[in-house]
Each structure stands twice: as structure tokens, then as C-alpha cells.
Amino acid sequence: MNRPAVVVTGLGMITPAGNDTETTWHGVCSGVSRARTVPELEGCEIDFACTVSGIDLDEAVGGRTAFRMGKYVKFAVLAAQEAVADAGLDPADWDGSRVAVVVGTSSGGSAGLTEQAVALDRRGPEATSPSGILLTIPNMPAAEIAIRMRATGPSMAPCTACSSGATALSVARDLLVTGQCDIAIAGATESIVFPVAMTGFARSGAAARRDGEPARLCRPFSADRAGLVMGEGAALMVLERGTTPGLGARRREHCSRARGPPPTPTIPPARIRPAPWPGLPSRRHCATRAGGPRTSNTSTRTARRHRWAMPPKQPSSAGSIRTGRPSPLPKACWATAWGQPEPSRPG
Amino acid sequence: MSAIHPKITDVLISTFKVPAAEILPDSTMDSLEMDSLAVAEFAVIIKEKLGVDAGSDRLYKDATLADITRFIDETVGGVATANGEAAMSNPR
């Protein structure tokens, strides 16, 4: 079967390291941990995490709809807007029936559900929000993006725990390859830094316990890793078939508009040790304590099976975590995610 | 009465991101692009903050902000009467 190549044409992110893709990239390359004490977790066994900061989410989301969105939805909406703009696309121009939205989440609005449960228990049904369900269900990131962007193609939310994002990309790829859509907005979102979830991670033994400064606890590739340090955020991609008419021209225009090379980020080599295995372990598994009962090599196996999900190999000039050499900002060029490189390249 | 209860303005701006310039005494929820879910949420917040219980369909749907203000003032002032409710249920 001749499968068309699928390419990544846009990136959007909001993370503890930065409120868009570029600042996230620089934040990651700076090698500085974002873990800090979180006031909302006061009194919890685990009272620290990496959280998104420095942004008024309601203001950024805007409109009359932010009130019905949990944080996990707001993250996804903002990342989607960035990704679509980065792809050089405008929802006002596209045939929405050919646009799919696939946004995974592991726990959706469990924070919102908890809030509503507490309100119901303590103050009765009239204290609960009429938006209670929308603040809770996992498909709302995809749904709100679809509503805002008039994307009326397939819309869904894969829910496969820590690999929900990888599953979303895989599903989106299949939708593109089988011609069920022409554009797919895909990725994942998560926001579970709230007492119930954090207590769950503490009780299961998966989370790193406070041991001095929280910023020193997240060392997922280290032999003496301490356990999971929770984060939050969203990362979405725009995917298209490499054979999409006009893609080359749009890409050339995009690249000509792109910024010049960013200031070179530096990674302090001492802070990062080589990864002990070659796969693509998920966030949780690479942080879970080695040899502990919750450690599994499932994610490593998954990564081997789905090697196509790895980023394309960089030219030899590109840096790596292992060498401590800086990498260029990936946003500057469109990457081929699957199959053959796209046929037309910018001159 | 042409004033708008400060809590109404506050909730519309902070929770529903309605631009302050659009919040006028004769604005209605419709004219402010508040859909039925938003109006229901608005009613819950007003009840939480002011203790004024007003069913969203019955009282807020077609009322102007001035009407709603009058209703809230009368209710909070302990003089809620059938009169106040009648004003609220008048369609524009």
C-alpha cells in the first residue's frame, strides 16, 4: 500500500518552561528546573510541581467561553491557536469539514470534577456549576478547538494515560493517510496539579518525595532518579499530507517569515546525564524510581515499536543533550514526521 | 434607574470577559452574546455572591441589566415583591 508521507506543519505549546513553543524551547534548553512549591497544594504530601505561570489564561482564551473550560481545555485551545498560525493556516479560509481535531488527555477535568463534588457535598446542588460536565469530560479540548476553528471533521480525545499524546498523533496520522481529513490538529493536554491527584501519586509511591529543594528532584534520566515530578501544559501539532497541493509554497512563505536563528541556548552539561536507554520513554516511566514496583519497560517497548514517532534525525551540526551542544529551534523548519521527506523544499 | 449593580458588571467582566464598554443599562444577555449556559452560570454566581436566587430562564433571559439591578437591589434590600419579579419577566 502506498502511504502518503505525513508532515508536521505547525507547532503550539504552553508549558511550565514557556507559554509558547519558542519560549518553551529556550526554557528547556536552559536546563533550569521549573519545579516549585505550589500554594494550592499546601498541606499535601507532595506540595510541589512544575506549573504554567506568567499568563492570564482566561484573558488569553478570551471570548465568552473561558468560564466553561477547565485549565486543561484552555491550555489546548491556546496551543492549537499557536500551532495553526505556525502552519500558516487560517480557520477563516479552510474547509472545516476536512479538518480533524485529536487531542488526548490522561485525566481530563478531574480537577473540575473534584471541585464540583466538594461543592455538591458541602453546599448542595445549587452551588454546583451548570458547566460542571463541560469542566470535566475529556473530549472538551478537542471540542472547544473544533468549535472555535469551525473544524467539523473527526473530533476525539484518545485517553491512554501518559501516552495519550503519542496516541493522538498516531490516530491523526491514520485519519490523514486514509483520507478522512486533510488537516489534523493533534497532541495532548494535561492539568492535574491539584490535591486529589497529587495525593494519589504520593500514595502510589510514583511521585518524588520532597527532599530539599523541589528544583533538584526532577532528574528522570539519572541513575538515582527520585520519582515523578508533576508538570502540566499542552503541546499540539498541525499535521498534513506531504502531497497537499500548495504545501511547498506555503512552507516557503512561512520560512521566509520565520525569525532568524534564535540566540543559542546553552545546556549546562553537568546537569544532564546520558539517557540509559535509546527509546522514547514516556514522562512517567522515565522518572519512576529504577527497580521500583512501578517501573515498567512497557514504554521503552512502545517506543521501539513506534520509532516513526521519533523526531527526524538532525543534520550532524545539530546538537544533542548528550554532548551538551545546543540544538536549533525546531520551529524554524517543518519536519517530516512519517514516511518520506516531503517532495518540495524551500529554495 | 439607570445604574448597574457593581457585582453584575464585575461578574460580566471577570468571568465572561464582556468588554466594559458594552455593559450598558439597556443591554440584555442576548445583546452581550451570553448563551443559555453562560446565563445559567451567571445566575449561579449572582446567587453565590449576593444570595439572590433568580432562575436563569425566568428572570435573566430577556431582562435588561437595569431590570436585573432593580431586582437584585429589591431582593437584597429585603423588599422583594411581586412587583420586582414582574419587572424582570417583562420581555423587551
XYZ file of C-alpha atoms in Angstrom:
439
model
C 0.000 0.000 0.000
C 1.364 3.368 -0.977
C 1.004 5.610 2.045
C 1.438 9.331 1.624
C 4.002 10.971 3.871
C 2.557 12.972 6.728
C 4.332 16.150 7.727
C 4.289 18.424 10.746
C 3.451 21.909 9.549
C 2.787 23.731 12.803
C 3.692 23.578 16.494
C 1.975 25.033 19.515
C 2.874 24.675 23.184
C 2.140 26.055 26.586
C 4.275 24.564 29.329
C 5.909 25.384 32.653
C 9.015 26.261 30.638
C 7.251 28.816 28.457
C 3.882 30.000 27.237
C 4.577 29.302 23.570
C 6.780 26.982 21.544
C 9.760 29.275 21.277
C 9.971 30.215 24.941
C 9.390 26.573 25.897
C 12.284 25.513 23.704
C 14.583 28.101 25.224
C 13.287 27.222 28.675
C 14.082 23.545 28.130
C 17.498 24.297 26.695
C 18.354 26.487 29.662
C 18.319 23.318 31.783
C 16.686 25.034 34.739
C 14.027 23.063 36.625
C 10.630 24.732 36.939
C 9.579 22.658 39.939
C 8.465 24.839 42.818
C 6.189 24.819 45.816
C 2.582 25.240 44.686
C 0.386 27.187 47.159
C -2.742 25.244 46.093
C -1.077 22.044 47.305
C -0.439 23.346 50.806
C -0.729 20.563 53.323
C -0.379 17.799 50.717
C 2.356 15.213 50.985
C 3.568 16.373 47.571
C 3.269 20.149 47.577
C 5.416 21.000 44.566
C 5.127 20.688 40.794
C 6.008 22.397 37.529
C 3.143 24.700 36.632
C 2.317 27.104 33.845
C 2.815 30.672 35.049
C 3.000 34.254 33.880
C -0.178 34.153 31.804
C -3.810 35.071 32.435
C -5.414 32.038 30.806
C -8.933 33.487 30.741
C -7.683 36.658 29.139
C -5.604 34.711 26.621
C -8.514 32.430 25.715
C -10.883 35.391 25.611
C -14.472 35.412 24.440
C -17.482 34.367 26.483
C -16.448 30.744 26.778
C -13.485 30.582 29.167
C -15.853 30.103 32.123
C -16.858 26.680 30.824
C -13.284 25.490 30.259
C -11.073 23.675 32.713
C -7.414 24.560 32.686
C -6.696 21.505 30.514
C -9.064 22.894 27.875
C -7.595 26.399 27.984
C -4.092 25.006 27.540
C -5.186 23.067 24.469
C -7.060 25.982 22.909
C -4.021 28.254 23.246
C -1.621 25.629 21.886
C -3.963 24.951 18.953
C -4.158 28.622 18.061
C -0.386 28.842 18.015
C 0.026 25.631 16.008
C -2.478 26.646 13.343
C -0.934 30.107 12.980
C 2.510 28.477 12.847
C 1.290 26.290 9.985
C 0.356 29.405 8.052
C -3.308 28.364 8.163
C -6.356 30.476 8.905
C -9.583 28.798 10.036
C -11.497 31.530 8.196
C -10.170 30.133 4.931
C -10.294 26.384 5.338
C -12.950 23.791 4.576
C -13.671 22.877 8.191
C -15.245 19.566 7.233
C -11.767 18.396 6.205
C -10.090 19.384 9.474
C -9.757 16.834 12.290
C -9.005 17.605 15.925
C -7.451 14.820 18.006
C -6.392 15.947 21.460
C -5.522 13.378 24.083
C -5.602 13.766 27.816
C -4.924 11.374 30.613
C -7.318 12.645 33.247
C -9.271 15.443 31.560
C -11.018 17.644 34.060
C -10.620 15.513 37.150
C -9.706 18.743 38.968
C -13.024 20.280 37.912
C -14.941 17.171 38.881
C -13.386 17.243 42.327
C -14.299 20.900 42.774
C -17.897 20.191 41.807
C -18.066 17.151 44.081
C -16.905 19.235 47.016
C -19.431 21.983 46.204
C -22.228 19.432 45.972
C -21.272 17.736 49.199
C -20.751 20.887 51.230
C -23.223 23.355 49.788
C -25.743 21.341 47.806
C -26.729 21.076 44.149
C -27.450 24.762 43.721
C -23.828 25.605 44.437
C -22.580 23.470 41.575
C -21.818 24.909 38.171
C -24.206 24.443 35.232
C -20.955 23.931 33.279
C -19.914 21.122 35.623
C -19.921 18.455 32.933
C -18.038 20.604 30.432
C -15.407 21.295 33.080
C -14.898 17.566 33.446
C -15.187 15.475 30.312
C -12.007 14.594 28.411
C -13.228 15.441 24.910
C -13.664 19.143 25.661
C -10.196 20.246 24.495
C -10.896 18.778 21.056
C -14.477 20.034 21.121
C -13.636 23.631 22.055
C -10.889 23.768 19.434
C -13.304 22.376 16.843
C -15.979 24.936 17.782
C -13.581 27.872 17.717
C -11.899 26.885 14.489
C -15.004 25.623 12.754
C -13.274 22.271 12.352
C -16.172 19.917 11.728
C -14.166 16.858 10.732
C -13.462 14.000 13.138
C -13.048 15.254 16.698
C -11.923 12.999 19.515
C -9.836 12.520 22.611
C -7.628 9.447 22.938
C -7.210 8.548 26.573
C -4.194 6.301 27.051
C -2.606 7.685 30.221
C 0.890 9.087 29.726
C 0.919 8.118 26.061
C -2.315 9.946 25.182
C -0.342 12.469 23.136
C 1.503 9.816 21.149
C -1.770 8.008 20.562
C -3.364 11.237 19.340
C -0.591 11.750 16.803
C -0.938 8.152 15.662
C -4.709 8.455 15.243
C -4.337 11.774 13.406
C -1.784 10.223 11.102
C -4.203 7.418 10.277
C -7.000 9.907 9.577
C -4.720 11.722 7.131
C -3.353 8.612 5.438
C -6.813 7.168 4.923
C -8.133 10.445 3.530
C -10.634 11.116 6.297
C -9.261 14.630 6.674
C -6.762 16.976 5.003
C -5.539 18.757 8.119
C -5.244 17.356 11.634
C -4.671 19.313 14.822
C -3.263 16.745 17.210
C -1.477 16.453 20.510
C -2.333 16.386 24.185
C -3.094 18.461 27.224
C -2.990 17.861 30.965
C -3.599 19.711 34.181
C -3.791 17.620 37.316
C -1.810 19.665 39.795
C -4.487 19.579 42.470
C -4.620 17.884 45.858
C -6.550 14.715 44.955
C -4.333 13.717 42.028
C -1.110 14.705 43.735
C -2.095 12.721 46.796
C -2.797 9.745 44.538
C 0.675 9.927 43.060
C 2.116 10.193 46.548
C 0.098 7.242 47.835
C 1.106 5.017 44.925
C 4.753 5.777 45.503
C 5.254 7.069 41.958
C 5.966 10.672 42.922
C 9.252 12.048 44.151
C 9.071 12.956 47.818
C 10.160 16.357 48.982
C 13.848 16.103 49.680
C 15.320 19.549 49.880
C 14.770 21.949 47.049
C 11.989 20.770 44.626
C 14.015 22.045 41.684
C 16.575 19.291 42.286
C 14.096 16.417 42.364
C 13.255 16.069 38.676
C 16.121 14.062 37.199
C 14.350 11.476 35.016
C 17.394 10.110 33.219
C 19.574 9.834 36.270
C 20.550 6.552 37.878
C 19.386 7.941 41.217
C 16.133 9.386 39.932
C 13.761 10.225 42.737
C 10.393 9.675 41.087
C 7.847 11.620 39.146
C 7.673 15.414 39.410
C 4.323 16.538 38.075
C 4.010 19.068 35.278
C 1.172 20.499 33.235
C 0.562 22.057 29.838
C -0.336 21.253 26.257
C 1.566 20.552 23.062
C -0.193 20.304 19.716
C 0.893 19.862 16.127
C -0.719 20.551 12.798
C -0.287 17.531 10.531
C -0.907 17.383 6.800
C -0.140 15.027 3.946
C 3.142 15.904 2.259
C 1.324 15.755 -1.057
C -1.084 18.564 -0.118
C -1.285 20.956 -3.076
C 0.325 24.301 -2.315
C 2.117 22.984 0.753
C 5.547 23.791 -0.652
C 4.599 27.389 -1.463
C 3.012 27.874 1.944
C 6.078 26.439 3.578
C 8.394 28.730 1.645
C 6.316 31.704 2.667
C 6.291 30.506 6.241
C 10.048 30.034 6.333
C 10.669 33.440 4.823
C 8.545 34.946 7.554
C 10.288 32.935 10.224
C 12.636 34.622 12.585
C 16.360 34.437 12.099
C 18.280 31.895 14.133
C 17.429 32.320 17.796
C 20.081 33.170 20.377
C 21.984 29.988 21.009
C 20.635 28.258 24.092
C 23.190 26.516 26.179
C 22.757 23.369 28.187
C 24.932 23.095 31.234
C 26.347 19.591 30.596
C 26.754 18.835 34.265
C 23.014 18.991 34.825
C 22.118 16.321 32.307
C 23.352 12.791 32.273
C 23.144 10.472 29.285
C 19.899 8.603 28.862
C 20.314 5.000 29.982
C 18.313 3.575 27.100
C 17.780 4.510 23.496
C 13.996 4.518 23.299
C 11.471 7.225 23.914
C 10.192 6.521 27.398
C 7.122 8.383 28.496
C 7.431 11.100 31.085
C 6.209 8.994 33.958
C 8.193 5.889 33.282
C 11.479 7.639 32.783
C 11.101 9.362 36.116
C 9.774 6.484 38.187
C 12.405 5.146 40.505
C 14.608 2.482 38.984
C 13.840 -1.051 40.064
C 10.777 0.061 41.961
C 7.474 -1.781 41.709
C 6.029 0.898 39.431
C 8.837 0.777 36.915
C 7.980 -0.940 33.701
C 9.729 -1.223 30.412
C 6.444 -1.025 28.523
C 7.136 2.473 27.349
C 10.552 1.519 26.021
C 8.995 -1.322 24.082
C 6.326 1.026 22.794
C 8.953 3.485 21.688
C 10.792 0.813 19.753
C 7.635 -0.310 18.059
C 6.707 3.248 17.169
C 10.074 4.512 16.175
C 8.366 6.510 13.463
C 7.195 8.779 16.227
C 10.737 9.893 16.924
C 11.794 13.279 15.583
C 13.685 13.097 12.290
C 17.424 12.803 12.566
C 19.079 16.181 12.664
C 21.992 17.112 10.453
C 25.338 16.495 12.109
C 25.618 20.161 13.016
C 22.642 19.847 15.310
C 23.334 19.457 18.974
C 22.142 16.946 21.466
C 21.556 16.575 25.109
C 24.333 14.015 25.289
C 27.010 16.373 24.052
C 25.598 19.487 25.634
C 25.770 21.201 22.255
C 22.806 23.479 21.586
C 20.153 22.474 19.100
C 18.471 24.896 16.743
C 14.878 25.815 17.383
C 12.875 23.077 15.643
C 10.131 25.506 14.708
C 12.221 27.138 12.020
C 11.632 24.339 9.551
C 8.841 21.873 9.026
C 9.754 18.399 9.995
C 8.788 15.202 8.281
C 7.187 13.040 10.876
C 6.348 9.960 8.917
C 7.253 8.412 5.605
C 9.423 10.080 3.025
C 10.507 13.694 3.194
C 8.003 15.944 1.550
C 8.697 16.461 -2.143
C 9.017 20.226 -2.357
C 11.621 22.020 -0.345
C 12.174 25.722 0.006
C 14.663 27.047 -2.483
C -32.986 53.615 37.471
C -30.045 53.564 35.085
C -27.221 52.336 37.315
C -25.975 48.774 37.063
C -25.277 46.795 40.193
C -21.465 46.731 40.559
C -21.496 42.965 41.100
C -23.196 42.439 37.729
C -20.523 44.480 35.990
C -17.817 42.709 37.954
C -19.071 39.213 37.061
C -19.643 40.042 33.400
C -16.141 41.439 33.042
C -14.175 38.990 35.167
C -15.951 35.720 34.429
C -17.430 36.253 30.989
C -14.861 38.673 29.554
C -17.523 41.063 28.335
C -15.838 44.337 27.342
C -16.729 47.043 29.891
C -17.843 49.402 27.126
C -20.641 47.014 26.130
C -22.117 46.826 29.620
C -24.954 49.343 29.478
C -28.200 49.593 31.467
C -30.306 48.534 28.493
C -28.015 45.640 27.472
C -29.561 42.196 27.650
C -27.856 38.844 27.993
C -28.611 38.270 24.318
C -27.062 41.540 23.230
C -23.984 40.678 25.270
C -23.717 37.334 23.427
C -24.304 35.372 26.606
C -25.670 31.972 25.589
C -28.026 29.929 27.768
C -25.205 28.128 29.574
C -23.458 31.425 30.295
C -26.687 32.889 31.660
C -27.206 29.842 33.873
C -23.655 30.237 35.184
C -24.268 33.949 35.726
C -27.357 33.175 37.817
C -25.383 30.752 39.999
C -22.591 33.257 40.570
C -25.049 36.027 41.487
C -26.727 33.681 43.899
C -23.394 32.681 45.435
C -22.182 36.247 45.804
C -25.364 38.088 46.710
C -27.720 35.400 47.875
C -30.241 36.426 45.238
C -31.947 33.401 43.795
C -33.146 34.042 40.294
C -33.865 31.272 37.830
C -31.879 31.999 34.684
C -34.701 31.305 32.236
C -37.404 33.059 34.099
C -35.598 36.157 35.232
C -32.499 36.833 33.236
C -33.266 35.894 29.698
C -34.981 38.990 28.359
C -34.316 41.419 31.174
C -32.060 44.427 30.775
C -29.175 44.930 33.160
C -31.186 47.774 34.694
C -34.066 45.337 35.309
C -31.724 42.822 36.876
C -30.153 45.524 39.027
C -33.577 46.605 40.276
C -34.468 43.018 41.103
C -31.212 42.453 42.975
C -31.465 45.712 44.883
C -35.024 44.983 45.937
C -34.223 41.421 46.943
C -31.071 42.307 48.838
C -32.889 45.189 50.488
C -35.433 42.695 51.760
C -38.253 44.291 49.815
C -38.523 41.754 47.061
C -42.072 41.881 45.884
C -44.159 40.501 43.113
C -43.607 43.915 41.608
C -39.870 43.287 41.236
C -40.463 39.945 39.604
C -42.993 41.423 37.238
C -40.423 43.937 36.053
C -37.953 41.116 35.477
C -40.282 38.966 33.438
C -41.198 41.706 31.034
C -39.817 40.786 27.645
C -38.185 43.658 25.884
